[in-house]
XYZ file of C-alpha atoms in Angstrom:
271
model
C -29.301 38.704 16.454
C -28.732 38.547 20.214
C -25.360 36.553 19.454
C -24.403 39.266 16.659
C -24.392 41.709 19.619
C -22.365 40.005 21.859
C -19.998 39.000 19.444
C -19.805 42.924 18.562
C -19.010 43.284 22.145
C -16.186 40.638 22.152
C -14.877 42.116 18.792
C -14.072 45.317 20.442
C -12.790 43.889 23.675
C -10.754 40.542 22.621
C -7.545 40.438 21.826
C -7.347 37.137 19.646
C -10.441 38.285 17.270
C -10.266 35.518 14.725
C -12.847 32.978 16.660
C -14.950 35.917 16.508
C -14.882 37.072 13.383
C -15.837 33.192 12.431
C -18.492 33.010 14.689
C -20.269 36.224 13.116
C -19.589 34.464 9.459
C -21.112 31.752 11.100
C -24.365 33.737 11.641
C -24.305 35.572 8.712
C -24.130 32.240 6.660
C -27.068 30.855 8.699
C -28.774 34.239 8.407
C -28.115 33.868 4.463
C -26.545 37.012 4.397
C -23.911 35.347 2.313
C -21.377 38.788 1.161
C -20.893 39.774 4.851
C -20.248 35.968 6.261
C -17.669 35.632 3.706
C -16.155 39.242 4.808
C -15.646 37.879 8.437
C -14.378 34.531 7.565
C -11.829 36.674 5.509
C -11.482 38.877 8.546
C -10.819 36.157 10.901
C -8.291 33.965 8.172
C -6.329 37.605 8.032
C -6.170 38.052 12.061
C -5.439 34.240 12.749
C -2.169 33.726 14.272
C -2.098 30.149 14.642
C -3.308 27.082 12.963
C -4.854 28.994 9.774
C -5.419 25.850 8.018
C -8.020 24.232 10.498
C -10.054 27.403 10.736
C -9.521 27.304 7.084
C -11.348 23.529 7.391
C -13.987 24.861 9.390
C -15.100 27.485 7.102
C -15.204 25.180 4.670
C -17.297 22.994 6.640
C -20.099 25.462 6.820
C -20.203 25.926 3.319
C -19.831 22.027 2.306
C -22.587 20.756 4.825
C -25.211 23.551 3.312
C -23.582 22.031 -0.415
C -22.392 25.329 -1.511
C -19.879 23.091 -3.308
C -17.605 25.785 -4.965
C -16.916 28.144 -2.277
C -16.264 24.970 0.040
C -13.249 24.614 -2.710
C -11.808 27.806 -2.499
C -11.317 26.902 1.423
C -10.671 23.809 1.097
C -7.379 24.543 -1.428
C -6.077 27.224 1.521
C -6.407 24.991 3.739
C -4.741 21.967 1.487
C -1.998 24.414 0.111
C -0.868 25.291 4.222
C -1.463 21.672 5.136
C -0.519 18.846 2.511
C -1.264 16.127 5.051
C -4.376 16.861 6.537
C -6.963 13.946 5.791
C -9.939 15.538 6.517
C -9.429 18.653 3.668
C -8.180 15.893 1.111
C -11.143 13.723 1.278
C -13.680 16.896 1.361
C -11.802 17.989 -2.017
C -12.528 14.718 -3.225
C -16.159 14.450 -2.319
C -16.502 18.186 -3.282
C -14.974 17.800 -6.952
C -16.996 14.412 -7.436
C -20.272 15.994 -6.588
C -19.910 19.476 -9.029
C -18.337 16.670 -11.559
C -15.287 17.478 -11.572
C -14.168 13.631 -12.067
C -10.348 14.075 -12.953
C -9.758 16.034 -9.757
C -11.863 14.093 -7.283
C -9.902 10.719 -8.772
C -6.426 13.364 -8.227
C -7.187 14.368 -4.452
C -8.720 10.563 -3.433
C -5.232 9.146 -5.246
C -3.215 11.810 -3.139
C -4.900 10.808 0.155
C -4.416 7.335 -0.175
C -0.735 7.576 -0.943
C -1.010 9.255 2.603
C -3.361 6.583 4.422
C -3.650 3.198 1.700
C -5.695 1.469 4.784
C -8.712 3.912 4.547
C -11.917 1.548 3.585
C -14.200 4.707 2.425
C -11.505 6.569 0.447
C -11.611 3.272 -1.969
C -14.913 3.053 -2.102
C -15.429 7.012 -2.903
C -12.659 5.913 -5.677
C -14.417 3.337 -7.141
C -17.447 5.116 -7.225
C -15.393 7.911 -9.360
C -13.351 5.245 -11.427
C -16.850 3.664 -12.326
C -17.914 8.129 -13.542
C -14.582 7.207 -15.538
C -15.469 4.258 -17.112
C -12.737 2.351 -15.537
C -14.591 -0.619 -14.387
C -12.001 -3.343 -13.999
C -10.158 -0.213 -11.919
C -13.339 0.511 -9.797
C -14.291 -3.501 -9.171
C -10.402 -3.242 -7.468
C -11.090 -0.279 -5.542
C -14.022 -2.037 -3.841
C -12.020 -4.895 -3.650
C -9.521 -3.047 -1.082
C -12.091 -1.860 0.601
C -13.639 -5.150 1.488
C -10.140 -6.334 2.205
C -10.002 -3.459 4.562
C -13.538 -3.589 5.857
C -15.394 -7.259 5.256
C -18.472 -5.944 6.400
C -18.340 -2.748 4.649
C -22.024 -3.907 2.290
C -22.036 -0.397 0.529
C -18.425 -2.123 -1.476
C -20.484 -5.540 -2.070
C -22.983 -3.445 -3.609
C -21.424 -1.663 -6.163
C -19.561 -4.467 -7.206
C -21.744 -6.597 -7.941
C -23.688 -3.670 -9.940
C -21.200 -2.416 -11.753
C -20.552 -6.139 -12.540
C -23.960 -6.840 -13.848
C -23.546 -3.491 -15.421
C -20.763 -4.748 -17.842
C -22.639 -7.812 -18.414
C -20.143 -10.233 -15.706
C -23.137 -12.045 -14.502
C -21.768 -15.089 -13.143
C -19.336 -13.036 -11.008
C -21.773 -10.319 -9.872
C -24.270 -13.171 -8.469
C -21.120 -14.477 -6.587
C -21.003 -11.239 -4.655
C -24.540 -10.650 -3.897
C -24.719 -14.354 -2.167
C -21.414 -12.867 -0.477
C -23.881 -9.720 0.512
C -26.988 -11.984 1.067
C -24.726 -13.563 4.528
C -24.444 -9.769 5.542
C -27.735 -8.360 4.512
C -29.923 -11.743 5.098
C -33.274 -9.324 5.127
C -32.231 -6.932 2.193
C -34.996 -7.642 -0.406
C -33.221 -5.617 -3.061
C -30.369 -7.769 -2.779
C -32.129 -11.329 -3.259
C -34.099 -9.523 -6.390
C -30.742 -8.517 -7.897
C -29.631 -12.049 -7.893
C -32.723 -12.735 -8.974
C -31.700 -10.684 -11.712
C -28.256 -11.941 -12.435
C -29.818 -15.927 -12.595
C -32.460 -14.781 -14.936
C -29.856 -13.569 -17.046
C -27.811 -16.636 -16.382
C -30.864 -18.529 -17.541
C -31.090 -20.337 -14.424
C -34.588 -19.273 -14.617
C -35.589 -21.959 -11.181
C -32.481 -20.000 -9.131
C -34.238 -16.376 -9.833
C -37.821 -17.520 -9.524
C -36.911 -19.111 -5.846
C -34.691 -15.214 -5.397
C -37.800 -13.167 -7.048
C -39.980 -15.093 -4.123
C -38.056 -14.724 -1.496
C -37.819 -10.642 -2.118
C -41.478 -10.763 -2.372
C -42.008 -12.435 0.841
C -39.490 -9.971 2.802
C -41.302 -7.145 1.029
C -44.916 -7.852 -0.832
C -44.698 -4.427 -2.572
C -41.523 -4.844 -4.031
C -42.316 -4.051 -7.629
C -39.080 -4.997 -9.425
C -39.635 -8.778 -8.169
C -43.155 -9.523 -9.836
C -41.555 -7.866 -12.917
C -38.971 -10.702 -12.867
C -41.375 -13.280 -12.143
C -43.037 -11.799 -15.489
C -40.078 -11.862 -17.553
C -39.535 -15.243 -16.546
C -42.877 -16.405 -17.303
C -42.844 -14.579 -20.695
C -39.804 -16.858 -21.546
C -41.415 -19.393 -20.729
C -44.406 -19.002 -22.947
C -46.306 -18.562 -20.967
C -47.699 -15.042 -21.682
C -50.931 -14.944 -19.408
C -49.016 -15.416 -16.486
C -46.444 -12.940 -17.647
C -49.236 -10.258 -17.890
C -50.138 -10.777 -14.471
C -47.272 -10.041 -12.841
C -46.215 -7.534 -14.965
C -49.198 -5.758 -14.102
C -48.990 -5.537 -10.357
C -45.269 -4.623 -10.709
C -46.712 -1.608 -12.635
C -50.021 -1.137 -10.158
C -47.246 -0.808 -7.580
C -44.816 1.417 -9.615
C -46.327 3.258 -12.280
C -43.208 5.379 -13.157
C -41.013 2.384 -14.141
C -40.610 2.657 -17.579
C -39.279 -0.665 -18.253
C -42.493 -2.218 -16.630
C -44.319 -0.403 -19.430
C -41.828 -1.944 -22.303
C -42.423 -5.240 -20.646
C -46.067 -4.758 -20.392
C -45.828 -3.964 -24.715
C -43.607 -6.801 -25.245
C -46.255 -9.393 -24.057
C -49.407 -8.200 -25.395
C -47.368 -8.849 -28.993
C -46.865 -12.205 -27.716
C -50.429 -12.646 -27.396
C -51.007 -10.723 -30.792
């Protein structure tokens, strides 16, 4: 409120208004008074002189931080339509359209920003993630490909690889790229159970018992690791065991609902 009446002040007195006029959006926004901060941003847009398209951007901003997704858009597209080039508006179009769903024109606006900049590690992996939403998994296992060749360290890439390997049933492949991940993320528990994972269905039933243990003795509570271990033992006939396990995965995660269809799956084993 005290800023609203200095920036009435300045309104009156200033020459170049449109910082102003932003500023009391600004407020307004924070204020949640949502009809008269879009008025001023319109105000100041109208009495910029210069560089419309970053104040454009920085409208925007306010609205895409606070995820009001579809006003962010409208900006956003001003702002594009003035300035083609600018990085910044193409990837927040990308991110914006991705997150209300909008698949075909987050994968349109990623596309036309890496025509612009093809050495930008995040853009591919924001791709992948939307060519995966498409289906396109030999497309999105590429995207993350570039980005690693970009980035090597980038883990977030190594990770959805691998999953959206396992996730099409490329087993052999996927475990390849979590023991790439396991020499960058040597303490990441969820990454020695999800080899774990890919072994046991590999078979190679030794290879995810010795992964399942190792997550458990990084992290004793991780749930998804005894449930393995119960699998595994279930296999095995050995159905006792496999109700053990089972059961502390589930004392430790009651919600997982595959825990629960394990859990039924070995009490008919032992009738």
């Amino acid at each position: 409120d005290e800023a609203l009446k200095i920036l009435d002040y300045l309104e009156q007195v200033h020459t170049e208004k449109s910082e102003v006029l932003f500023l009391k959006g600004q407020i307004f926004f924070n204020k949640r008074d949502l009809l008269k901060a879009d008025e001023n941003f319109k105000q100041a847009i109208e009495s910029c002189s210069e560089d419309k398209s970053e104040l454009l951007y920085r409208i925007s901003s306010i609205y895409f931080v606070e995820e009001e997704l579809n006003t962010a858009i409208r900006y956003l597209l001003e702002a594009h339509r003035l300035d083609p080039k600018h990085f910044a508006t193409l990837f927040d179009l990308g991110y914006s359209y991705e997150k209300i769903n909008n698949i075909e024109k987050s994968y349109y606006y990623y596309n036309k920003l890496l025509d612009l900049f093809p050495f930008t590690q995040n853009v591919w992996y924001n791709l992948g993630i939307v060519l995966t939403k498409q289906g396109k998994f030999d497309e999105a296992i590429d995207a993350y490909d570039f980005c690693i060749a970009i980035d090597p360290e980038y883990s977030s890439a190594y990770h959805n690889k691998a999953n959206t390997l396992a996730s099409i049933e490329r087993y052999k492949e996927a475990a390849k790229v979590f023991q790439e991940l396991i020499i960058l993320e040597p303490e990441n528990p969820r990454v020695y159970c999800s080899l774990g994972e890919c072994y046991e269905k590999l078979e190679k039933f030794e290879q995810a018992l010795e992964m399942y243990n190792k997550t458990i003795s990084i992290d004793p509570a991780f749930a998804e690791a005894y449930y393995g271990i119960g699998i595994i033992m279930n296999e095995r006939k050995q159905p006792n065991l496999a109700l053990d396990f089972i059961k502390k995965a589930i004392a430790l995660e009651s919600e997982m609902y595959d825990f629960w269809l394990g859990l039924g799956k070995v009490y008919y084993e032992l009738n």
